[in-house]
mmCIF file of C-alpha atoms in Angstrom:
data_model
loop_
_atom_site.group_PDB
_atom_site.id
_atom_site.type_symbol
_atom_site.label_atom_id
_atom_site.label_comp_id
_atom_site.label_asym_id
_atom_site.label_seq_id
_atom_site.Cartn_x
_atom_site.Cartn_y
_atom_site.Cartn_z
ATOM 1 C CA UNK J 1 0.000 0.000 0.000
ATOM 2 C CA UNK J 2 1.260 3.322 -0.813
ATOM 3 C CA UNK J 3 2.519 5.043 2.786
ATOM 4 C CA UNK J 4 0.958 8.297 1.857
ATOM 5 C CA UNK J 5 -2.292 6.988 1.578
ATOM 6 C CA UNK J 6 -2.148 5.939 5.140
ATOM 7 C CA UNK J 7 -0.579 9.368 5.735
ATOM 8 C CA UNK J 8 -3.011 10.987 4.215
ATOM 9 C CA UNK J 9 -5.901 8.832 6.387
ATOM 10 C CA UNK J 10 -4.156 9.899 9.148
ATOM 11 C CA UNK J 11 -4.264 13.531 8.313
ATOM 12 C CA UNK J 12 -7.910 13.702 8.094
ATOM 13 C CA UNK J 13 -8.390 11.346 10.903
ATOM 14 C CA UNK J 14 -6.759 13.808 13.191
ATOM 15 C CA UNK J 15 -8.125 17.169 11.645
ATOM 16 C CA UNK J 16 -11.359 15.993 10.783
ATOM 17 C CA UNK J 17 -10.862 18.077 7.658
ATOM 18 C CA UNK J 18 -10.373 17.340 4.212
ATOM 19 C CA UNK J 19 -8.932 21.111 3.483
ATOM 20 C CA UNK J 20 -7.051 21.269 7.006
ATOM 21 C CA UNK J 21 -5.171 17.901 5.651
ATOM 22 C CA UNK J 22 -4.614 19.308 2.899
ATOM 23 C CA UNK J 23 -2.810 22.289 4.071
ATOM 24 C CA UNK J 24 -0.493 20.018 6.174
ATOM 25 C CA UNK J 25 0.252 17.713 3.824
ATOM 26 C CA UNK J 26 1.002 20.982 1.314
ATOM 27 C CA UNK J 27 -1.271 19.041 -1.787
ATOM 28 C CA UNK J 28 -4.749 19.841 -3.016
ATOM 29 C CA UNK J 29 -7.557 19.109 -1.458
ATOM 30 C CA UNK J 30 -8.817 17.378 -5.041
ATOM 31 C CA UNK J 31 -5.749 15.014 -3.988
ATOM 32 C CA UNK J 32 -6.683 14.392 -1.285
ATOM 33 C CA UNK J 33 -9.592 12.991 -2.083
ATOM 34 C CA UNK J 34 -8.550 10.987 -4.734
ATOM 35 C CA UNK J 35 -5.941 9.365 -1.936
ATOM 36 C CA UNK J 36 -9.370 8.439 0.288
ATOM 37 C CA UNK J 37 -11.314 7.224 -2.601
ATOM 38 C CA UNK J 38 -7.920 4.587 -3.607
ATOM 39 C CA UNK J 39 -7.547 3.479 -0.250
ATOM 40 C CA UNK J 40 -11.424 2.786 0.439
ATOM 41 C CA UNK J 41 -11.153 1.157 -2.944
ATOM 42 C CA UNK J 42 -8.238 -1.140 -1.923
ATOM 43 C CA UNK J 43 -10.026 -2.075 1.603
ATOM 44 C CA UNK J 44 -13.552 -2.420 0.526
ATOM 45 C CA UNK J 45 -14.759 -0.035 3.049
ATOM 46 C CA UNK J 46 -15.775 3.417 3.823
ATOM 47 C CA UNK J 47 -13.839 5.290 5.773
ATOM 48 C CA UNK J 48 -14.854 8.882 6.270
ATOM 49 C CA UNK J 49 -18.387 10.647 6.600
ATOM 50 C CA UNK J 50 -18.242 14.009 5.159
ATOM 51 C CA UNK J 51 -20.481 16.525 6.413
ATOM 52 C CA UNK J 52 -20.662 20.280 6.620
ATOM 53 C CA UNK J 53 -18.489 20.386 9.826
ATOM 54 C CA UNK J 54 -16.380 18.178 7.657
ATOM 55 C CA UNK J 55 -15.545 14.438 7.714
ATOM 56 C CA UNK J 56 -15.455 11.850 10.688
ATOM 57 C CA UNK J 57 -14.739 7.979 10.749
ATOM 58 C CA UNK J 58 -17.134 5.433 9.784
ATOM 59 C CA UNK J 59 -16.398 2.159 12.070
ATOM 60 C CA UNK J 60 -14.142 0.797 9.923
ATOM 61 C CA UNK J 61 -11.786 4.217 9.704
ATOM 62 C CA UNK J 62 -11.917 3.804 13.213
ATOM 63 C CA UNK J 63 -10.423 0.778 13.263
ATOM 64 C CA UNK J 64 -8.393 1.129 10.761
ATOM 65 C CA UNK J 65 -6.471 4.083 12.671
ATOM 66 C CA UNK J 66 -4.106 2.129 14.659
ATOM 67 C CA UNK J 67 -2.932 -0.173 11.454
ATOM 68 C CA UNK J 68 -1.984 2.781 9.765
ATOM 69 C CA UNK J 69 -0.311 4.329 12.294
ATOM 70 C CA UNK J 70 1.576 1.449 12.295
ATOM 71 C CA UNK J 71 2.292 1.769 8.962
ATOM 72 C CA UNK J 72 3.953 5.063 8.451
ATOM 73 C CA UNK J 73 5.824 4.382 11.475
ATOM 74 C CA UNK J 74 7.549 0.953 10.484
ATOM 75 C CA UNK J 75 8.068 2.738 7.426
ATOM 76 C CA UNK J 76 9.647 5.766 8.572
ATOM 77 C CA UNK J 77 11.706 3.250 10.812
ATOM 78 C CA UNK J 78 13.038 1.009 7.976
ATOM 79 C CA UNK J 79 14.024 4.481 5.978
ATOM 80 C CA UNK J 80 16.033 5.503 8.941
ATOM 81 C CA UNK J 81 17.789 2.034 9.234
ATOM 82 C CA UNK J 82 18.517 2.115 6.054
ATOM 83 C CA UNK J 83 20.031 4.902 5.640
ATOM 84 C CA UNK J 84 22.083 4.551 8.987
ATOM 85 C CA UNK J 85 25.917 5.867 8.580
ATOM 86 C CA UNK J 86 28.675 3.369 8.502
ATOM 87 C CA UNK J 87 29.109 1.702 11.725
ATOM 88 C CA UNK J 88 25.552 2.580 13.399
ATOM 89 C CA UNK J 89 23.614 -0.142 14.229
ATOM 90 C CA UNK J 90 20.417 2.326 14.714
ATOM 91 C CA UNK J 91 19.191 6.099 15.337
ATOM 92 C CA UNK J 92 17.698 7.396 17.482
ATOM 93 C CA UNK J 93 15.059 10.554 17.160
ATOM 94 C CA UNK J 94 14.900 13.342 20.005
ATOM 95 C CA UNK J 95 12.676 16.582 20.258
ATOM 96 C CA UNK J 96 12.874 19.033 22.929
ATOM 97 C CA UNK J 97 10.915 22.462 23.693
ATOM 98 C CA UNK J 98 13.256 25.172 23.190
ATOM 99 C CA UNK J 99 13.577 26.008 26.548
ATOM 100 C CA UNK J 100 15.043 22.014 27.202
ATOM 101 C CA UNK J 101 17.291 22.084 24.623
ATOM 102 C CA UNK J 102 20.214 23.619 27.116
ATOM 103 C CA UNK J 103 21.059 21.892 29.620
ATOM 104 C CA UNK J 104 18.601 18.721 29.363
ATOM 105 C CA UNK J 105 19.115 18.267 25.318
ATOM 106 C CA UNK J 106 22.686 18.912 24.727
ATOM 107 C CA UNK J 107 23.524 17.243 28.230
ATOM 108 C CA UNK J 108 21.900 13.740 26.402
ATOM 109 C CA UNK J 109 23.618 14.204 23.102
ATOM 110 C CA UNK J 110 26.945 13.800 25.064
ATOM 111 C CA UNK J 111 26.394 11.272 27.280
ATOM 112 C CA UNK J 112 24.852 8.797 24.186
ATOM 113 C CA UNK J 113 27.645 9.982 21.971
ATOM 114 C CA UNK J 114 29.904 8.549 24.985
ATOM 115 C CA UNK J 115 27.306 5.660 26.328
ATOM 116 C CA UNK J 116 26.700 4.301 22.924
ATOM 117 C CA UNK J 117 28.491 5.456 20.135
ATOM 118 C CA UNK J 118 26.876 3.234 17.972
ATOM 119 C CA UNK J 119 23.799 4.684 18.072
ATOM 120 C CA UNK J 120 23.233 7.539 15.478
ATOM 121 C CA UNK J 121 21.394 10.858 17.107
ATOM 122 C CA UNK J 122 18.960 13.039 15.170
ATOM 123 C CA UNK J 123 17.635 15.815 17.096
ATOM 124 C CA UNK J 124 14.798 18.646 16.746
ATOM 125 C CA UNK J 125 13.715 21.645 18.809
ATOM 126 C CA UNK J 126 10.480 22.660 18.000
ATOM 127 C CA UNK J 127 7.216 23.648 19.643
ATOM 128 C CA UNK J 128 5.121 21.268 22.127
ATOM 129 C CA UNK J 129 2.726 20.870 19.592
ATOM 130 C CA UNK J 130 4.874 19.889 17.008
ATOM 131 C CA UNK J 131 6.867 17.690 18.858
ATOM 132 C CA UNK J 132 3.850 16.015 19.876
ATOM 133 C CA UNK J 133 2.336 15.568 16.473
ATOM 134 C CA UNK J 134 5.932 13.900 15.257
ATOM 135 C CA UNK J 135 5.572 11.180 18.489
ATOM 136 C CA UNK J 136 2.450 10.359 17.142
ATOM 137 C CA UNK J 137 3.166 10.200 13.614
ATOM 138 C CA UNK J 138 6.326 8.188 14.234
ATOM 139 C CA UNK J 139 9.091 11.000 13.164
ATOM 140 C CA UNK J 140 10.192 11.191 16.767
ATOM 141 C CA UNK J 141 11.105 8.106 18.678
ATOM 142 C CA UNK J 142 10.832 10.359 21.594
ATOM 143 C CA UNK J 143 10.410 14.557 22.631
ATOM 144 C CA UNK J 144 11.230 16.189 25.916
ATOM 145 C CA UNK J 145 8.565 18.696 27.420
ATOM 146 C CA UNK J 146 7.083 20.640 29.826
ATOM 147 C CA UNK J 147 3.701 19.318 31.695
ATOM 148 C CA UNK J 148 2.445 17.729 28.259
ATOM 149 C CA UNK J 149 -1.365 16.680 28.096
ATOM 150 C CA UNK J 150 -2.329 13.621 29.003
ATOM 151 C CA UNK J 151 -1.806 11.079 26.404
ATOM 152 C CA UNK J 152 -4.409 8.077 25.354
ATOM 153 C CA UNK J 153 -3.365 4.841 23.351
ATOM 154 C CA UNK J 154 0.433 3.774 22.231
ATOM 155 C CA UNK J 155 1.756 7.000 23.904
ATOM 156 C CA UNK J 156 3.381 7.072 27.375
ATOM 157 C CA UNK J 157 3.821 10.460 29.234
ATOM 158 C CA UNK J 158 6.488 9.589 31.835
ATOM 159 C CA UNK J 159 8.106 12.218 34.528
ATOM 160 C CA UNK J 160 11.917 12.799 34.253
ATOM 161 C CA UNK J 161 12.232 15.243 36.402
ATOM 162 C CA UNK J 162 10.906 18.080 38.949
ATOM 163 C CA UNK J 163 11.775 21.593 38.261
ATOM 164 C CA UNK J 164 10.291 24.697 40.838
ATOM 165 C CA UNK J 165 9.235 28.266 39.390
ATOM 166 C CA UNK J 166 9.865 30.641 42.003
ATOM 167 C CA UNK J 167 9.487 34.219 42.439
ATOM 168 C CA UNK J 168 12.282 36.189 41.863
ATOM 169 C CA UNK J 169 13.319 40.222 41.836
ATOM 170 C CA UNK J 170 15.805 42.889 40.924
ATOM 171 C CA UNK J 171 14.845 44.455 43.942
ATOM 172 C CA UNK J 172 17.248 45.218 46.731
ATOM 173 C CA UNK J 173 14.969 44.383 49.679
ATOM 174 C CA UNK J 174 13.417 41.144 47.906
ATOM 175 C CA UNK J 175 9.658 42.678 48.237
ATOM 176 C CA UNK J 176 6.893 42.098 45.831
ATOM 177 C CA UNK J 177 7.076 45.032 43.691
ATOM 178 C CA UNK J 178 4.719 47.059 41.366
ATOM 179 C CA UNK J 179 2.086 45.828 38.985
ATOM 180 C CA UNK J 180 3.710 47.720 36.100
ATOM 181 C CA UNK J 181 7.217 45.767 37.209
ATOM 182 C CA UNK J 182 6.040 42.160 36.714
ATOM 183 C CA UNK J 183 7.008 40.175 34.075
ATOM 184 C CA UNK J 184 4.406 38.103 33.215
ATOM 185 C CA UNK J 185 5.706 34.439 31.979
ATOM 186 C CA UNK J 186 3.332 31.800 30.103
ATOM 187 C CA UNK J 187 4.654 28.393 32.056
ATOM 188 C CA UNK J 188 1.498 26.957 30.752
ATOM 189 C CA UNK J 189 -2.473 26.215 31.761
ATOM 190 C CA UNK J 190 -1.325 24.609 35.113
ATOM 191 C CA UNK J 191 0.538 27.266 36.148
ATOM 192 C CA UNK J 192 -1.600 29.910 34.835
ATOM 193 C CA UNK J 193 -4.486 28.620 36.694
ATOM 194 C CA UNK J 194 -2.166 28.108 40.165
ATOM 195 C CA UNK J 195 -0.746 32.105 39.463
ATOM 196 C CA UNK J 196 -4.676 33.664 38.933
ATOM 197 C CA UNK J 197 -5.410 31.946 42.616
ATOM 198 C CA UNK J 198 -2.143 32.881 43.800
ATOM 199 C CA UNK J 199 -2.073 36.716 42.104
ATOM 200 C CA UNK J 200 -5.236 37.905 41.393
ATOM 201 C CA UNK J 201 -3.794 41.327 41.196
ATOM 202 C CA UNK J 202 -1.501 40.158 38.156
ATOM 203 C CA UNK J 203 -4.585 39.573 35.574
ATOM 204 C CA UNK J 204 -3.097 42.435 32.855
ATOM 205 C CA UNK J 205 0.774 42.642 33.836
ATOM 206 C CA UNK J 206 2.385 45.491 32.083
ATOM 207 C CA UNK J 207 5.046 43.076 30.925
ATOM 208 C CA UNK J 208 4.003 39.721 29.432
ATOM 209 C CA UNK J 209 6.728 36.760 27.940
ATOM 210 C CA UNK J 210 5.802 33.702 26.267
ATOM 211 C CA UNK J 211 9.676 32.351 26.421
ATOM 212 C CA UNK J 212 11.331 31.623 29.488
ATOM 213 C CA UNK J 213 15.134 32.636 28.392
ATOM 214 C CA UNK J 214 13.960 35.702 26.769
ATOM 215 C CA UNK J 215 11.767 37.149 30.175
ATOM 216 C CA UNK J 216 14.895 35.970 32.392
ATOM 217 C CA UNK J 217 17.073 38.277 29.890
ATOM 218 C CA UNK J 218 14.608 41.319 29.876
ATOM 219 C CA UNK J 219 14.415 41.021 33.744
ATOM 220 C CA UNK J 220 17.683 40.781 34.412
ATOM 221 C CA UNK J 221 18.318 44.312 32.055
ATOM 222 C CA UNK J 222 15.617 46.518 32.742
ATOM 223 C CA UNK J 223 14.368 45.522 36.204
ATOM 224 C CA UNK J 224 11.190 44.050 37.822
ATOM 225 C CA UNK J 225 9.549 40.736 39.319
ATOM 226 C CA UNK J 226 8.343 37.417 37.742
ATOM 227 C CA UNK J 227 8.560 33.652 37.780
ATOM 228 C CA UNK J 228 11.516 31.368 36.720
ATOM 229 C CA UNK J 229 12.817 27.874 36.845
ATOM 230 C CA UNK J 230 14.949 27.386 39.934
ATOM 231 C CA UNK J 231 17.741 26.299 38.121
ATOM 232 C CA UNK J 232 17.623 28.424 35.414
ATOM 233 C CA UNK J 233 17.674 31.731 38.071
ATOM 234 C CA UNK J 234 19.961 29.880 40.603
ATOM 235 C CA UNK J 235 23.252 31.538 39.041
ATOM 236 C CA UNK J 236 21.875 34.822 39.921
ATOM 237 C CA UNK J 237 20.595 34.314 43.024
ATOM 238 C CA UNK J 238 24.080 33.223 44.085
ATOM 239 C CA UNK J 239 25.869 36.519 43.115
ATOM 240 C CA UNK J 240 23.012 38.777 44.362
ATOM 241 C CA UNK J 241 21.786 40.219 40.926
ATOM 242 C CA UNK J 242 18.338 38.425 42.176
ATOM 243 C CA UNK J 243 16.472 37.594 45.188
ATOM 244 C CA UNK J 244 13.680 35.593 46.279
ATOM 245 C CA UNK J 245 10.396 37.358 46.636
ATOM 246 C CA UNK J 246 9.832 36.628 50.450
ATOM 247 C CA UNK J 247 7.105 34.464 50.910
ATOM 248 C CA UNK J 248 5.761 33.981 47.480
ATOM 249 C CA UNK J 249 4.480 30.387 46.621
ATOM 250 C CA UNK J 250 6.829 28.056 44.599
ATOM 251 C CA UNK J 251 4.961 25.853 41.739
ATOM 252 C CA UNK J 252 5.750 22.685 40.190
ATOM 253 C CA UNK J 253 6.997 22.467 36.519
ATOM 254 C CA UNK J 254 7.836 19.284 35.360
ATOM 255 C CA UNK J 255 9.951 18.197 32.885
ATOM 256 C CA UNK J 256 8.254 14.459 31.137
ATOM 257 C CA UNK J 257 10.096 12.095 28.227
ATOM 258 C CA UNK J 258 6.728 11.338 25.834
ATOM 259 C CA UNK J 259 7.175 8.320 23.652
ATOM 260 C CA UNK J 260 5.253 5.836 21.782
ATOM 261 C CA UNK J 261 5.040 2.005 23.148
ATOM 262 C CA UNK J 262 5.467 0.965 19.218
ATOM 263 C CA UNK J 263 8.997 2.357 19.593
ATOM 264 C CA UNK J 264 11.468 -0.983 19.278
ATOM 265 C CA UNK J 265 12.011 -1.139 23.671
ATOM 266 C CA UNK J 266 15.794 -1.926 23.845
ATOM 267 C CA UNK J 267 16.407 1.520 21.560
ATOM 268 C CA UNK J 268 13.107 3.569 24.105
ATOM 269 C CA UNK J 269 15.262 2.387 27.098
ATOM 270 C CA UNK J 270 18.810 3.583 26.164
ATOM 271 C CA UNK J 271 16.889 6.869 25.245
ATOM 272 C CA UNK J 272 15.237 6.692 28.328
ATOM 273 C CA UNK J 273 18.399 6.237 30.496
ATOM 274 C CA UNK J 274 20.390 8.790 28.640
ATOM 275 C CA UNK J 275 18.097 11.416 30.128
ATOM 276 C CA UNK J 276 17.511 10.449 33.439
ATOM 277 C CA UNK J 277 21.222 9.930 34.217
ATOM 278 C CA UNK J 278 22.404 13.351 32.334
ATOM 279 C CA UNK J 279 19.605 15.133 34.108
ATOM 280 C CA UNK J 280 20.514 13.903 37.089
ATOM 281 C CA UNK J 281 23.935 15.478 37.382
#
């Protein structure tokens, strides 16, 4: 069966869109139609229901999900092991946010590069949704991220480790400053909804930073108050440029390794390993 067929299947599946697969897949949506109409034709069934809101699964599509999930992935597999570099035995594929990809990210590529030199590395750092979408599609054996959504089926969400956001300042005497001052960062739903309890006052910052790095940075040079990975402010905090706000709340902010069971184990482990021991210290 032709792979992008299933690809295709997969596209709609997910979108429940003819035109929004489409767009992804960067072909017309006459295409991908035609791609439907040949696989139905080769299985003997229906697949898709289109309707105005646009097209869900008959039974059978439904079914037929998890076989051709299977599909692109073995195939997207056997084109990576066959086109493994001389003396690699197999690759292995790693996405982190872009906030993981220093330490957590470059800390793995060393230690498998020393561990197991036999296994080739390809690595990504994209967005969470994007990283996500490439587990599930079988381009990523495995992505790195912050408090990811709960998974359902072949995909396991497991913690690697626990990271703190605490409150930190520029100012002298370590107080909760100004609602102009705070620097707003987007940690995600969980925190957002943990802050709003915590912070009420804080609803329209005068600040407001969707990256981590890039707040830290702006803080640091201009001045002001917000939330930051322990770690990540821990440098400063030793040499005095920043203090803890006295008495603010810390919040968790997890760091999880998301990977699909359908992943060949032996390679998931070593993967698995590599970033609990580098993270680790």
């Amino acid at each position: 069966m032709d792979i992008a067929l299933a690809r295709t299947f997969l596209e709609i599946a997910e979108t429940g869109s003819f035109v929004a697969a489409a767009g992804r897949l960067n072909v017309t949506q006459t295409a991908v139609s035609a791609r439907v109409h040949a696989l139905e034709e080769q299985l003997g069934r229906r697949l898709f229901v289109r309707n105005k809101a646009g097209a869900r699964l008959t039974p059978a599509g439904e079914r037929f999900v998890r076989h051709a999930t299977t599909l692109v992935q073995v195939w997207d597999r056997a084109q990576r092991q066959v086109g493994l570099p001389q003396g690699s035995v197999d690759i292995a594929s790693v996405g982190a946010e872009i906030s993981l990809w220093n330490p957590v990210l470059a800390d793995w590529l060393v230690w498998m590069k020393r561990e197991v030199p036999e296994i080739a590395l390809r690595a990504e750092v994209d967005t969470p949704s994007r990283l996500l979408e490439a587990v599930h599609n079988g381009a990523l054996d495995l992505a790195v991220l912050y408090d990811p959504p709960q998974q359902g089926g072949s995909i396991v969400v497991e913690l690697m480790t626990e990271e703190k956001l605490v409150m930190v300042t520029t100012s002298a005497d370590g107080r909760l400053g100004e609602v102009g001052d705070y620097v707003h960062v987007d940690w995600g739903p969980s925190f957002q909804a943990s802050h709003q309890a915590a912070f009420p006052q804080f609803a329209s910052p005068g600040v407001s930073i969707s990256h981590g790095p890039l707040a830290l940075l702006y803080l640091t040079r201009v001045g002001g108050t917000g939330y930051f990975r322990l770690g990540a402010v821990r440098p400063y905090l030793e040499d005095g440029r920043l203090k803890r706000v006295k008495g603010a709340p810390e919040f968790s902010y997890s760091v999880h390794m998301v990977y699909s069971s359908r992943v060949e184990a032996g390679l998931i482990d070593r993967m698995r390993r590599g970033f609990q021991v580098s993270s680790s210290g």
